[in-house]
């Protein structure tokens, strides 16, 4: 199984970051499928395909 994920901006809300200038990214799951090809087609239709990725899930590695 494969998952289609997109990159989402993440700004931590912790007191340790003082002025909160650290900006990171998290990967959020968008879709899951048995085959990789349909997810690659969805990724290709997006405006910014570099911010999307297809990753294998634990049982398909």
mmCIF file with all atom_site columns, C-alpha atoms in Angstrom:
data_model
loop_
_atom_site.group_PDB
_atom_site.id
_atom_site.type_symbol
_atom_site.label_atom_id
_atom_site.label_alt_id
_atom_site.label_comp_id
_atom_site.label_asym_id
_atom_site.label_entity_id
_atom_site.label_seq_id
_atom_site.pdbx_PDB_ins_code
_atom_site.Cartn_x
_atom_site.Cartn_y
_atom_site.Cartn_z
_atom_site.occupancy
_atom_site.B_iso_or_equiv
_atom_site.pdbx_formal_charge
_atom_site.auth_seq_id
_atom_site.auth_comp_id
_atom_site.auth_asym_id
_atom_site.auth_atom_id
_atom_site.pdbx_PDB_model_num
ATOM 1  C CA . UNK A 1 1  ? 0.000  0.000  0.000   1.00 0.00 ? 1  UNK A CA 1
ATOM 2  C CA . UNK A 1 2  ? 1.080  3.548  -0.733  1.00 0.00 ? 2  UNK A CA 1
ATOM 3  C CA . UNK A 1 3  ? 0.167  6.929  0.711   1.00 0.00 ? 3  UNK A CA 1
ATOM 4  C CA . UNK A 1 4  ? 0.009  10.289 -1.043  1.00 0.00 ? 4  UNK A CA 1
ATOM 5  C CA . UNK A 1 5  ? 1.202  13.064 1.265   1.00 0.00 ? 5  UNK A CA 1
ATOM 6  C CA . UNK A 1 6  ? 1.530  16.840 1.020   1.00 0.00 ? 6  UNK A CA 1
ATOM 7  C CA . UNK A 1 7  ? 3.891  19.235 2.767   1.00 0.00 ? 7  UNK A CA 1
ATOM 8  C CA . UNK A 1 8  ? 2.282  21.536 5.332   1.00 0.00 ? 8  UNK A CA 1
ATOM 9  C CA . UNK A 1 9  ? 3.945  24.468 7.077   1.00 0.00 ? 9  UNK A CA 1
ATOM 10 C CA . UNK A 1 10 ? 4.480  23.880 10.804  1.00 0.00 ? 10 UNK A CA 1
ATOM 11 C CA . UNK A 1 11 ? 5.387  26.541 13.364  1.00 0.00 ? 11 UNK A CA 1
ATOM 12 C CA . UNK A 1 12 ? 5.904  25.096 16.852  1.00 0.00 ? 12 UNK A CA 1
ATOM 13 C CA . UNK A 1 13 ? 3.973  26.791 19.670  1.00 0.00 ? 13 UNK A CA 1
ATOM 14 C CA . UNK A 1 14 ? 6.486  26.092 22.414  1.00 0.00 ? 14 UNK A CA 1
ATOM 15 C CA . UNK A 1 15 ? 8.043  28.491 24.894  1.00 0.00 ? 15 UNK A CA 1
ATOM 16 C CA . UNK A 1 16 ? 11.491 27.189 23.935  1.00 0.00 ? 16 UNK A CA 1
ATOM 17 C CA . UNK A 1 17 ? 11.331 28.805 20.506  1.00 0.00 ? 17 UNK A CA 1
ATOM 18 C CA . UNK A 1 18 ? 11.296 32.365 21.974  1.00 0.00 ? 18 UNK A CA 1
ATOM 19 C CA . UNK A 1 19 ? 10.300 34.462 18.954  1.00 0.00 ? 19 UNK A CA 1
ATOM 20 C CA . UNK A 1 20 ? 8.966  31.482 16.988  1.00 0.00 ? 20 UNK A CA 1
ATOM 21 C CA . UNK A 1 21 ? 11.209 32.101 14.003  1.00 0.00 ? 21 UNK A CA 1
ATOM 22 C CA . UNK A 1 22 ? 11.661 28.368 13.361  1.00 0.00 ? 22 UNK A CA 1
ATOM 23 C CA . UNK A 1 23 ? 9.442  27.155 10.558  1.00 0.00 ? 23 UNK A CA 1
ATOM 24 C CA . UNK A 1 24 ? 9.387  23.520 9.630   1.00 0.00 ? 24 UNK A CA 1
ATOM 25 C CA . UNK A 1 25 ? 7.211  21.202 7.596   1.00 0.00 ? 25 UNK A CA 1
ATOM 26 C CA . UNK A 1 26 ? 5.059  18.197 8.354   1.00 0.00 ? 26 UNK A CA 1
ATOM 27 C CA . UNK A 1 27 ? 3.818  15.650 5.866   1.00 0.00 ? 27 UNK A CA 1
ATOM 28 C CA . UNK A 1 28 ? 0.045  15.151 5.990   1.00 0.00 ? 28 UNK A CA 1
ATOM 29 C CA . UNK A 1 29 ? -1.595 12.071 4.489   1.00 0.00 ? 29 UNK A CA 1
ATOM 30 C CA . UNK A 1 30 ? -3.998 12.825 1.632   1.00 0.00 ? 30 UNK A CA 1
ATOM 31 C CA . UNK A 1 31 ? -4.869 9.432  0.119   1.00 0.00 ? 31 UNK A CA 1
ATOM 32 C CA . UNK A 1 32 ? -4.037 5.706  0.404   1.00 0.00 ? 32 UNK A CA 1
ATOM 33 C CA . UNK A 1 33 ? -4.072 3.153  -2.411  1.00 0.00 ? 33 UNK A CA 1
ATOM 34 C CA . UNK A 1 34 ? -2.894 -0.399 -3.114  1.00 0.00 ? 34 UNK A CA 1
ATOM 35 C CA . UNK A 1 35 ? -1.011 0.707  -6.242  1.00 0.00 ? 35 UNK A CA 1
ATOM 36 C CA . UNK A 1 36 ? 1.470  3.554  -6.737  1.00 0.00 ? 36 UNK A CA 1
ATOM 37 C CA . UNK A 1 37 ? 0.447  4.638  -10.269 1.00 0.00 ? 37 UNK A CA 1
ATOM 38 C CA . UNK A 1 38 ? -2.946 6.247  -9.443  1.00 0.00 ? 38 UNK A CA 1
ATOM 39 C CA . UNK A 1 39 ? -1.312 8.312  -6.685  1.00 0.00 ? 39 UNK A CA 1
ATOM 40 C CA . UNK A 1 40 ? 1.465  9.437  -9.047  1.00 0.00 ? 40 UNK A CA 1
ATOM 41 C CA . UNK A 1 41 ? -1.212 10.592 -11.510 1.00 0.00 ? 41 UNK A CA 1
ATOM 42 C CA . UNK A 1 42 ? -2.945 12.641 -8.802  1.00 0.00 ? 42 UNK A CA 1
ATOM 43 C CA . UNK A 1 43 ? 0.409  14.149 -7.807  1.00 0.00 ? 43 UNK A CA 1
ATOM 44 C CA . UNK A 1 44 ? 1.098  15.152 -11.421 1.00 0.00 ? 44 UNK A CA 1
ATOM 45 C CA . UNK A 1 45 ? -2.168 17.127 -11.629 1.00 0.00 ? 45 UNK A CA 1
ATOM 46 C CA . UNK A 1 46 ? -1.346 19.327 -8.616  1.00 0.00 ? 46 UNK A CA 1
ATOM 47 C CA . UNK A 1 47 ? -0.106 22.917 -9.048  1.00 0.00 ? 47 UNK A CA 1
ATOM 48 C CA . UNK A 1 48 ? 3.073  22.252 -7.048  1.00 0.00 ? 48 UNK A CA 1
ATOM 49 C CA . UNK A 1 49 ? 3.984  18.571 -7.472  1.00 0.00 ? 49 UNK A CA 1
ATOM 50 C CA . UNK A 1 50 ? 7.298  19.105 -5.624  1.00 0.00 ? 50 UNK A CA 1
ATOM 51 C CA . UNK A 1 51 ? 5.282  19.583 -2.417  1.00 0.00 ? 51 UNK A CA 1
ATOM 52 C CA . UNK A 1 52 ? 3.635  16.161 -2.785  1.00 0.00 ? 52 UNK A CA 1
ATOM 53 C CA . UNK A 1 53 ? 5.137  12.689 -2.389  1.00 0.00 ? 53 UNK A CA 1
ATOM 54 C CA . UNK A 1 54 ? 4.144  9.055  -2.633  1.00 0.00 ? 54 UNK A CA 1
ATOM 55 C CA . UNK A 1 55 ? 5.537  6.830  0.115   1.00 0.00 ? 55 UNK A CA 1
ATOM 56 C CA . UNK A 1 56 ? 5.161  3.115  0.801   1.00 0.00 ? 56 UNK A CA 1
ATOM 57 C CA . UNK A 1 57 ? 3.357  2.171  3.977   1.00 0.00 ? 57 UNK A CA 1
ATOM 58 C CA . UNK A 1 58 ? 4.808  -0.304 6.483   1.00 0.00 ? 58 UNK A CA 1
ATOM 59 C CA . UNK A 1 59 ? 3.560  -3.547 4.941   1.00 0.00 ? 59 UNK A CA 1
ATOM 60 C CA . UNK A 1 60 ? 4.761  -2.772 1.384   1.00 0.00 ? 60 UNK A CA 1
ATOM 61 C CA . UNK A 1 61 ? 8.411  -1.980 2.167   1.00 0.00 ? 61 UNK A CA 1
#
